[in-house]
XYZ file of C-alpha atoms in Angstrom:
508
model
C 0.000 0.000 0.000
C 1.878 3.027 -1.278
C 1.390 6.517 1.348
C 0.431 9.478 0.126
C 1.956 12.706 1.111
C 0.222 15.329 2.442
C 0.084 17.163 -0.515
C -1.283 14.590 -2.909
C -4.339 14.675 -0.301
C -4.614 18.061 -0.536
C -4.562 17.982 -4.387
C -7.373 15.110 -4.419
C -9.490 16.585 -2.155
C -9.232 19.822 -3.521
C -10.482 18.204 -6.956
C -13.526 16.479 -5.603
C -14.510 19.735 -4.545
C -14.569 21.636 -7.522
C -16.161 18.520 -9.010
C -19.123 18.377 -6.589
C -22.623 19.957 -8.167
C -24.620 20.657 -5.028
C -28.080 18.693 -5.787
C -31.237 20.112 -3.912
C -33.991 17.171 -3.708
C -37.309 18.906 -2.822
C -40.333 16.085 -1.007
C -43.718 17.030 -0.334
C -45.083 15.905 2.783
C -48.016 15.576 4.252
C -50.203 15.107 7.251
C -53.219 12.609 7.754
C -56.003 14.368 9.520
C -58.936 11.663 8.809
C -58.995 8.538 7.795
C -61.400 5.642 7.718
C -63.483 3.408 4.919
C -60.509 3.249 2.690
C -60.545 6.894 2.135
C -57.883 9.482 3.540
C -57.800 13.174 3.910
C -54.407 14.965 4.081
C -53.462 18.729 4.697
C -49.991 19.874 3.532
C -49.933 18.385 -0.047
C -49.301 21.843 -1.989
C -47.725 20.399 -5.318
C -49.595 17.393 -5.337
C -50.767 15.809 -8.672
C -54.496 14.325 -9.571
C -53.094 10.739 -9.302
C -50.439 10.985 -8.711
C -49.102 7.977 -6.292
C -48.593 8.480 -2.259
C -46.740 6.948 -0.223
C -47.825 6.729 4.216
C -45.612 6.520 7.110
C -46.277 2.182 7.604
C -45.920 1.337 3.858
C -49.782 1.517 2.372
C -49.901 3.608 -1.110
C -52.677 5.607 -2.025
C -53.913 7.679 -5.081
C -54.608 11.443 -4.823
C -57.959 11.777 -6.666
C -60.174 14.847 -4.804
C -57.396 18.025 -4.724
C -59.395 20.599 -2.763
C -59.052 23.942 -1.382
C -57.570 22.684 1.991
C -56.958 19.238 1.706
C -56.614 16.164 -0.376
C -58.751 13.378 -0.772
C -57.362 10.126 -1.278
C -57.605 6.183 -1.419
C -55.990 3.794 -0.052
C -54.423 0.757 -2.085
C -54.740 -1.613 0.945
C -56.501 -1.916 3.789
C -54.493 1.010 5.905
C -55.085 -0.181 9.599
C -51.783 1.038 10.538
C -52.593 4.689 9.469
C -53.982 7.092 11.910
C -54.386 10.917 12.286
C -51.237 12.522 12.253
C -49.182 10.170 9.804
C -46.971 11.587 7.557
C -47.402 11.158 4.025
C -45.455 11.313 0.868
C -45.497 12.840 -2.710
C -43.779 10.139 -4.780
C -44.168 12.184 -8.059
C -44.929 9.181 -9.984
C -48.828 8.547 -11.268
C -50.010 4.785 -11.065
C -47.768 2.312 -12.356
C -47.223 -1.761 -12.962
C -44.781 -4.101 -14.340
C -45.470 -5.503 -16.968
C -43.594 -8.408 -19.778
C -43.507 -11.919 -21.091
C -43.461 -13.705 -17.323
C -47.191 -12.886 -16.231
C -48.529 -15.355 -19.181
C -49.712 -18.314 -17.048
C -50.033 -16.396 -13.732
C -52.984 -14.553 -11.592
C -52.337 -11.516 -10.017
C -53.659 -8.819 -7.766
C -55.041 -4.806 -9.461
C -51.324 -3.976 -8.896
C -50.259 -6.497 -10.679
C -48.373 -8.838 -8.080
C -48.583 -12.649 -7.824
C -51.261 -14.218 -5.846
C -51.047 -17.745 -6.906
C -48.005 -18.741 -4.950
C -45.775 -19.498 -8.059
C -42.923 -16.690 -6.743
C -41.909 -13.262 -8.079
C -42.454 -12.639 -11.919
C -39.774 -10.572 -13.526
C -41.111 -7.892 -15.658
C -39.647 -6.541 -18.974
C -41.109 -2.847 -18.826
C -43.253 -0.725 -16.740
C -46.056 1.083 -18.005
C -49.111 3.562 -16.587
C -52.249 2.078 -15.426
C -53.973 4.703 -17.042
C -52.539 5.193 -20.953
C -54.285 7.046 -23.523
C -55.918 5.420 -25.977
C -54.801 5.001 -29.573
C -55.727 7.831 -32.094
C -57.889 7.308 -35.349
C -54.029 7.355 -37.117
C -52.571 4.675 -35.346
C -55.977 2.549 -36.059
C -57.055 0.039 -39.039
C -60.016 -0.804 -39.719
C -61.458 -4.259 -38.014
C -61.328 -7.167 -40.605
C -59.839 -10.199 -38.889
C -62.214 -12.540 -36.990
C -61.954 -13.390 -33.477
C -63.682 -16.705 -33.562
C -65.291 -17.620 -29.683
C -66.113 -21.386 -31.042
C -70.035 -20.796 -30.748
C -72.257 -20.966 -33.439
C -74.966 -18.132 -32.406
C -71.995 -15.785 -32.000
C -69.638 -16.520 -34.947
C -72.725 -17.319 -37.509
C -75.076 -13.967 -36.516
C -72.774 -11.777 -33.861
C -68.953 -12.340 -35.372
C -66.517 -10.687 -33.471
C -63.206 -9.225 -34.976
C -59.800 -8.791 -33.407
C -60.093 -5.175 -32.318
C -63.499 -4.992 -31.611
C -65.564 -3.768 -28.303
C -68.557 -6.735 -28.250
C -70.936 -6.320 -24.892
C -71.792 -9.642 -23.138
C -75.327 -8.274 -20.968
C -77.879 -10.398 -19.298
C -79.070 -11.101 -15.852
C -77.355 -12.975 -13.507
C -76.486 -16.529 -13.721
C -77.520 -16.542 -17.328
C -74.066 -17.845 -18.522
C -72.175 -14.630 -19.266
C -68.613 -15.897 -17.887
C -69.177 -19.036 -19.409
C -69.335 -17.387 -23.138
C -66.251 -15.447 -22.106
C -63.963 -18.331 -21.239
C -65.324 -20.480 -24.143
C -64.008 -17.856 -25.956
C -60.106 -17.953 -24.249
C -60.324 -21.835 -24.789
C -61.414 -21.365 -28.463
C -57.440 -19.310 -28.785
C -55.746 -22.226 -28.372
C -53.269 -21.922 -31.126
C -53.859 -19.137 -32.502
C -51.572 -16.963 -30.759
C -54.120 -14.506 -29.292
C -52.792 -13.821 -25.796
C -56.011 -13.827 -23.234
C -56.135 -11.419 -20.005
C -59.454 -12.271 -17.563
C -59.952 -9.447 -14.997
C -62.562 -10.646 -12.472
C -63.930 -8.030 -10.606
C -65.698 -8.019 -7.185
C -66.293 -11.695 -7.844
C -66.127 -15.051 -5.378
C -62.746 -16.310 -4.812
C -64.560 -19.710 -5.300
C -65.748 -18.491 -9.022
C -62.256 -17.214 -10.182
C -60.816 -20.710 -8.574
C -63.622 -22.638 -11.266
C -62.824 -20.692 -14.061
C -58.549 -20.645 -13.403
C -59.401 -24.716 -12.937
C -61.095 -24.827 -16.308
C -58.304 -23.119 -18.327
C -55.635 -25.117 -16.361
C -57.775 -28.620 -17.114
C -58.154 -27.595 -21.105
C -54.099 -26.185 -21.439
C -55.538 -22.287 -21.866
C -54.091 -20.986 -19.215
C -50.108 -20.557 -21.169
C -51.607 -17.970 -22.688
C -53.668 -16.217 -20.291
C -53.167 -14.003 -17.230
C -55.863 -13.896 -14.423
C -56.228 -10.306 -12.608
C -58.735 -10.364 -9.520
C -60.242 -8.402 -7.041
C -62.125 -10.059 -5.263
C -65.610 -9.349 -3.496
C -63.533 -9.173 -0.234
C -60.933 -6.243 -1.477
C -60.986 -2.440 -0.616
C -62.825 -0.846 -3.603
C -59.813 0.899 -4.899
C -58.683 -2.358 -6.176
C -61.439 -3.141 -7.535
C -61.862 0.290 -9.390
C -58.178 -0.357 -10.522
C -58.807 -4.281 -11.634
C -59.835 -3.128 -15.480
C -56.883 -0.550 -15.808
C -54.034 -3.042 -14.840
C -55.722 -6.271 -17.085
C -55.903 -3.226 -20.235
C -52.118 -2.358 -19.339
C -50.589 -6.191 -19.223
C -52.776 -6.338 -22.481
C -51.116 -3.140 -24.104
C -47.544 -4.331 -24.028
C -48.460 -7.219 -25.870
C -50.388 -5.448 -28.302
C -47.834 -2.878 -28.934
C -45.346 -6.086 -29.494
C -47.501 -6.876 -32.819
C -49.894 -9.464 -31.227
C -53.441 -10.028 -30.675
C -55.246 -10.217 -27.505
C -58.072 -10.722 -25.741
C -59.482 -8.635 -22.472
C -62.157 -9.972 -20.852
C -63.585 -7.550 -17.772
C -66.271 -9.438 -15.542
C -67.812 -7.512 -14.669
C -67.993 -3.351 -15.241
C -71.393 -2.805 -13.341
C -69.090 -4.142 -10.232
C -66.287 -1.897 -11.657
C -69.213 0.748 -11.523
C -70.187 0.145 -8.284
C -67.079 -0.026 -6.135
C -66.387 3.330 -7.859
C -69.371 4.933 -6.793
C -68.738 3.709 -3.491
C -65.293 5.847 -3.946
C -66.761 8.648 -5.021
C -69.593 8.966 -2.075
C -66.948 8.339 0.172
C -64.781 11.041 -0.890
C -68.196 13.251 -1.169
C -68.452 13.889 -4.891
C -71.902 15.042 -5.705
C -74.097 12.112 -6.887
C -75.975 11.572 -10.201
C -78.233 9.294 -11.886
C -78.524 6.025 -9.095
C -76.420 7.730 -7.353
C -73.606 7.654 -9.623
C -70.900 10.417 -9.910
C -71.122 12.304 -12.350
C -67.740 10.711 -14.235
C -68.738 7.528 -14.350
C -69.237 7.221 -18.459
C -65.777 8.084 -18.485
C -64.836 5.522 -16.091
C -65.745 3.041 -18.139
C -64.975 4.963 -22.051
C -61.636 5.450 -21.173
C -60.853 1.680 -20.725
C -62.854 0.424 -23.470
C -61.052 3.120 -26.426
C -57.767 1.302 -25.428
C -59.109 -1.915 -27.667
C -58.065 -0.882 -30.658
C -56.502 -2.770 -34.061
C -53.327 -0.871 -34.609
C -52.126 -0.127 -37.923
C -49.842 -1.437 -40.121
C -46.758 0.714 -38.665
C -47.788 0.094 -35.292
C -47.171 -3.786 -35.805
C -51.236 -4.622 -36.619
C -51.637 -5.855 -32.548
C -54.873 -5.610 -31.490
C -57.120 -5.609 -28.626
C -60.502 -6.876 -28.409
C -62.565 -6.505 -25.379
C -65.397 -8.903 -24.239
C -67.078 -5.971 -21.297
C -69.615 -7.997 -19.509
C -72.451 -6.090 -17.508
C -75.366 -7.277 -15.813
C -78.937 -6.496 -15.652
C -81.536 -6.771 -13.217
C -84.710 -8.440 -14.460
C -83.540 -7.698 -18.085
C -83.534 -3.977 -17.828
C -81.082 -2.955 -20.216
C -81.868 0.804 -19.967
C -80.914 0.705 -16.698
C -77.902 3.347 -16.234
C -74.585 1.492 -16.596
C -76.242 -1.061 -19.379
C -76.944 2.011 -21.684
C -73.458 3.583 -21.349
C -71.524 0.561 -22.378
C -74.010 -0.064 -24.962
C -73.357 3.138 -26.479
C -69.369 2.605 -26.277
C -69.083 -0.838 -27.697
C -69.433 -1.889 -31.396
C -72.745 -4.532 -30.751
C -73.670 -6.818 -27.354
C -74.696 -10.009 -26.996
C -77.736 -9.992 -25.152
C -78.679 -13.376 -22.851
C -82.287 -14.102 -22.072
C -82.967 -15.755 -18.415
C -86.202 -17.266 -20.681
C -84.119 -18.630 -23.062
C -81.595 -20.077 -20.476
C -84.347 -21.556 -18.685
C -86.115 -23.042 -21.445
C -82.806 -25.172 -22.019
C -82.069 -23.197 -24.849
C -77.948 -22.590 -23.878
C -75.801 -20.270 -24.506
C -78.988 -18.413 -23.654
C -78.064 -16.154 -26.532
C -81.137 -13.839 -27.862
C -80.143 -13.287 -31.648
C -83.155 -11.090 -32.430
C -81.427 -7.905 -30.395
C -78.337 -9.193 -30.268
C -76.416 -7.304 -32.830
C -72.389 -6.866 -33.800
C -71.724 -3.696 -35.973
C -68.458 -4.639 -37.057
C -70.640 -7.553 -39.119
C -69.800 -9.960 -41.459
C -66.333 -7.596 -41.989
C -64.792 -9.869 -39.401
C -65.878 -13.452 -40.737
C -64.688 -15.636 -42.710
C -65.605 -16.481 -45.800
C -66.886 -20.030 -45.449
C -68.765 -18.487 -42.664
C -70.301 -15.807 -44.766
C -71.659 -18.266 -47.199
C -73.545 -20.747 -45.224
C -74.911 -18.663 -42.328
C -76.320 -15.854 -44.516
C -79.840 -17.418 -44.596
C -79.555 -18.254 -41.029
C -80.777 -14.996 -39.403
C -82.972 -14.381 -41.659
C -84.810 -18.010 -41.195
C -84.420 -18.046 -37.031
C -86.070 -14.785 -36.582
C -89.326 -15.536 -39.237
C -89.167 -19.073 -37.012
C -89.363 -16.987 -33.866
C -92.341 -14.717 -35.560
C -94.457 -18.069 -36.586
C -93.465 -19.785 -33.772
C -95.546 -17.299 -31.500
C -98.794 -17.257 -33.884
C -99.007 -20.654 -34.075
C -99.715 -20.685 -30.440
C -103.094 -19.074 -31.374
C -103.860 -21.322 -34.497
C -104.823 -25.072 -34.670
C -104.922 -25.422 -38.352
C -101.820 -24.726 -39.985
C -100.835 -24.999 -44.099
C -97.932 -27.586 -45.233
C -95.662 -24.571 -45.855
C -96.112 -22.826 -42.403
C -95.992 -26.692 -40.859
C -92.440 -26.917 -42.539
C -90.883 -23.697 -41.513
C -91.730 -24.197 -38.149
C -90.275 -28.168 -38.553
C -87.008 -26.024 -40.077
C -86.953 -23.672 -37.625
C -87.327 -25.953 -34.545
C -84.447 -27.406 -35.787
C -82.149 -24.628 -36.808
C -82.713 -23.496 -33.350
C -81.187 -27.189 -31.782
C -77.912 -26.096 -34.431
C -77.050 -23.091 -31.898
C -77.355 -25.310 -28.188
C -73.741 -25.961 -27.494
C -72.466 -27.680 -24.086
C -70.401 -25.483 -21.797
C -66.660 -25.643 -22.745
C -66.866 -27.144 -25.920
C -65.902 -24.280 -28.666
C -66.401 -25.760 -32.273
C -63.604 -25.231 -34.801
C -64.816 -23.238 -38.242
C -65.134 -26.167 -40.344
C -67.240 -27.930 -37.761
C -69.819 -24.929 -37.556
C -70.045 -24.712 -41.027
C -71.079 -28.329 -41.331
C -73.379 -27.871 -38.925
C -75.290 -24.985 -40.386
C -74.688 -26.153 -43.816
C -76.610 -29.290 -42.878
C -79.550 -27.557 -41.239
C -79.739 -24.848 -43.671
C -80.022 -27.042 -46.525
C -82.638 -29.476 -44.579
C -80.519 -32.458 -44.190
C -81.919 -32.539 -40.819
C -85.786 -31.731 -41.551
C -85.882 -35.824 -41.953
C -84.957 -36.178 -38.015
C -86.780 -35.838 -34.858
C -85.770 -32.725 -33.173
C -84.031 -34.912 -29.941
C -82.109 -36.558 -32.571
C -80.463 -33.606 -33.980
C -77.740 -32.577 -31.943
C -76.483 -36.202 -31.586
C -76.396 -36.350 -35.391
C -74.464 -33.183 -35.672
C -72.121 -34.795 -33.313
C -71.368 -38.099 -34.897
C -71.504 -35.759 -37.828
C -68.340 -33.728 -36.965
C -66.324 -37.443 -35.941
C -67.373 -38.949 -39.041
C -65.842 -35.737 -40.631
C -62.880 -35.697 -39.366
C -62.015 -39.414 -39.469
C -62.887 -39.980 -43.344
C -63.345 -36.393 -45.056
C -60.150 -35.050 -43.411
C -59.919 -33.140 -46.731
C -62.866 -31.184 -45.983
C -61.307 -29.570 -43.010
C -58.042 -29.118 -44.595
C -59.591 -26.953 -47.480
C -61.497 -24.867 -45.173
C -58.723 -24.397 -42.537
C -56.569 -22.994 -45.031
C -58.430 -20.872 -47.437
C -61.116 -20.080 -44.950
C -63.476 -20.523 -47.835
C -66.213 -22.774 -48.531
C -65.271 -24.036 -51.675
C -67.427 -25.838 -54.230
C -64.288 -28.724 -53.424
C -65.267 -28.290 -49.938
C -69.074 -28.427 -50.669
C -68.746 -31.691 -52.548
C -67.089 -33.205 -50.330
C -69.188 -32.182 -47.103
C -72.418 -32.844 -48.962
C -71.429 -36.461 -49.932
C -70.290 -37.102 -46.144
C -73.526 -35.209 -44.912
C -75.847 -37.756 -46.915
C -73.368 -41.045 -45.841
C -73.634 -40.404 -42.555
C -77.407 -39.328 -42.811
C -77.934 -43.026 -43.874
C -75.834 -44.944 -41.480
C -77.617 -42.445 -38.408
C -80.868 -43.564 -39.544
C -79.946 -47.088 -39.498
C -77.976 -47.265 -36.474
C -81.036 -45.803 -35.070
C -84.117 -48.149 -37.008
C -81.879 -51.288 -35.744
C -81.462 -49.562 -32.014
């Protein structure tokens, strides 16, 4: 070790002092002077920004959303039973932020996105702002890919595209979540990454649903975000945002995805309880007066971005729910007005055993038949058409005895065009299989079978398809067309089958 001399020390200490640059590191604090029902109210916060993150004495963090004339309203992101009047509190100058990157695929997490499922830390790629503005009409395309959900009411009459806003709305226990995660099962393989945001719901109905994707290999490409029924309603007002952030940095990576929120009128809800709390004025049933926005704000982040963006995309699957079918109830008519169509469920259809429970006569998509494929186009364009002059008969014939041939036959049709769209939970059909389905009813294949006896057909129908007119699939999987190839071949196979049903069932 070599001494310096005295010097030397001189010289080097004389250097770091011309080299220092004083730095002067301003922090806002503030003190807690209430506190109670998640909800805060702190004087001192001068330079404080509308929120902007803060940061209390044991840990908690909080969100500055009321700035007043004396004080600042916020809430808490946590319980905050360790806070009490007279705790300081701290400006961290940051607004709302999470991680987010490739490692949350597979996971479920909390509103701030960490890890509740006991699988360790994920490490994130990026951060990004809970709240992001939506793209602008520039950085858009148009919607013309098809997001296909694997069942035939939706796909034939209400086609969702990759991009698109599409409503799920009905009354409760009607199947709403079950259309939703047919849907994420239905992406298997098709590189659509799937984010489910539960809010306000059982811990036992997230568990069913993350148990469903795990049995059927979905969840590798989807990431669970709850708040559950049990959490402070900041997180649940948050849940949306941070499920429409993880989803943005895979959009903006050139992929397609799929956000599912279930559901916004409990989004609604825990944000009016906010709101009263921190003693906005109330509106309609008592919502503030913000709430459209609440909910418009997360919904303009689906978007398909254009071709210099990377063409990502983010559709969104809202789900809202009535109360005895009302849907001009407050919340059901603003996300009606923001999304592009809803799919309306009927607790008189479900009931009736018709399921999905899916009312096609005001069920509507107004992206159309822009996002469906061609094959699709083809056969189902009668299908609408035929279902709702069914529906119209169906209800006069209740009044009549004596019926013509004609009406007897439409109403034989119709009865069982209608068995077509029934489809067993968890079961999403592949495009080739729908189209044989419809195809087959459409054309009356099925007129020639009792109306119990349809849906089995159709089912040893799409086995006997795929074990010995492979072909047909192929040509259909690949152009997405239904060929007059394709038509051949699925007709021949139709009327085969047809004739070994009928005797299988004679000799039975």
């Amino acid at each position: 070790m070599t001494m310096r001399t005295p010097e030397e020390l001189s010289n080097l200490i004389k250097g770091l002092i011309e080299e220092y640059t004083p730095e002067v590191k301003m922090v806002d604090f503030g003190i807690v002077f209430q506190v109670g029902d998640g909800i805060a109210r702190i004087y001192g916060l001068d330079r404080v920004m509308s929120g902007e993150l803060l940061e209390f004495e044991d840990g908690t963090l909080g969100i500055a959303l009321n700035l007043e004339a004396n004080n600042v309203g916020a809430v808490l992101l946590g319980d905050g039973l360790k806070i009490t009047e007279g705790s300081r509190v701290r400006c961290t100058g940051k607004i709302a932020e999470i991680p987010v990157g490739e490692g949350y695929l597979g996971r479920v997490v909390d509103s701030l996105a960490r890890p509740v499922d006991g699988k360790g830390a994920i490490a994130p790629n990026e951060t990004r702002a809970i709240e992001s503005p939506a793209p602008g009409i520039i950085a858009r395309r148009s919607v013309y890919e098809p997001l296909a959900t694997g069942l035939v009411a939706v796909d034939a009459m209400i086609p969702i595209g990759r991009g698109q806003r599409e409503l799920i709305i009905g009354d409760r226990q009607t199947g709403k979540t079950a259309i939703a995660v047919d849907t994420i099962l239905n992406q298997k393989g098709k590189g659509v990454v799937c984010v489910y945001v539960a809010i306000g719901q059982k811990a036992s109905s997230v568990a069913q649903v993350l148990n469903t994707l795990k049995e059927r290999g979905a969840l590798d490409y989807t990431i669970i975000v709850m708040a559950n029924a049990n959490e402070p309603s900041t997180l649940q007002y948050l849940a949306p945002y941070t499920g429409a952030t993880l989803a943005e940095y895979f959009m903006y990576t050139g992929r397609a995805t799929l956000t599912i929120y279930d559901d916004l009128s409990k989004q609604a809800q825990a944000y009016r309880e906010m709101s009263l709390l921190l003693r906005r004025p109330p509106g309609r049933e008592a919502f503030p007066g913000d709430v459209f926005y609440l909910h418009s704000r997360l919904l303009e982040r689906a978007a398909k971005l254009s071709n210099a963006l990377g063409e990502g995309s983010m559709t969104a699957l809202p789900v809202v729910e009535t109360q005895e079918g009302d849907v001009s109830a407050y919340i059901p008519t603003n996300v009606i007005s923001i999304t592009d169509g809803q799919i309306f469920l009927s607790a008189d259809l479900f009931n009736s055993g018709i399921r999905p429970a899916i009312n096609v006569g005001i069920s509507v998509s107004r992206v159309g038949s822009a996002a469906q494929p061609k094959a699709m186009k083809k056969v189902a364009g009668s299908l609408k058409l035929s279902l709702a002059q069914f529906a119209e008969l169906e209800a006069f014939s209740q009044f009549s005895s004596d019926l013509d041939q004609a009406t007897q036959n439409q109403l034989a049709r119709g009865s069982r065009l209608r068995e077509i769209l029934k489809q067993a939970q968890n079961s999403p059909l592949s495009v080739e299989d729908q189209v044989a389905s419809i195809y087959a009813g459409t054309n009356g294949f099925l007129d020639s079978l009792k109306v119990d006896q349809v849906r089995p057909f159709l089912s040893g129908l799409r086995n006997y398809l795929a074990q010995n007119t492979a072909q047909y699939g192929e040509i259909v999987r690949k152009t997405l067309d239904f060929t007059p190839e394709a038509e051949g071949l699925l007709k021949t196979a139709i009327q085969e089958y047809l004739e070994d049903f009928k005797s299988q069932n004679v000799s039975a």
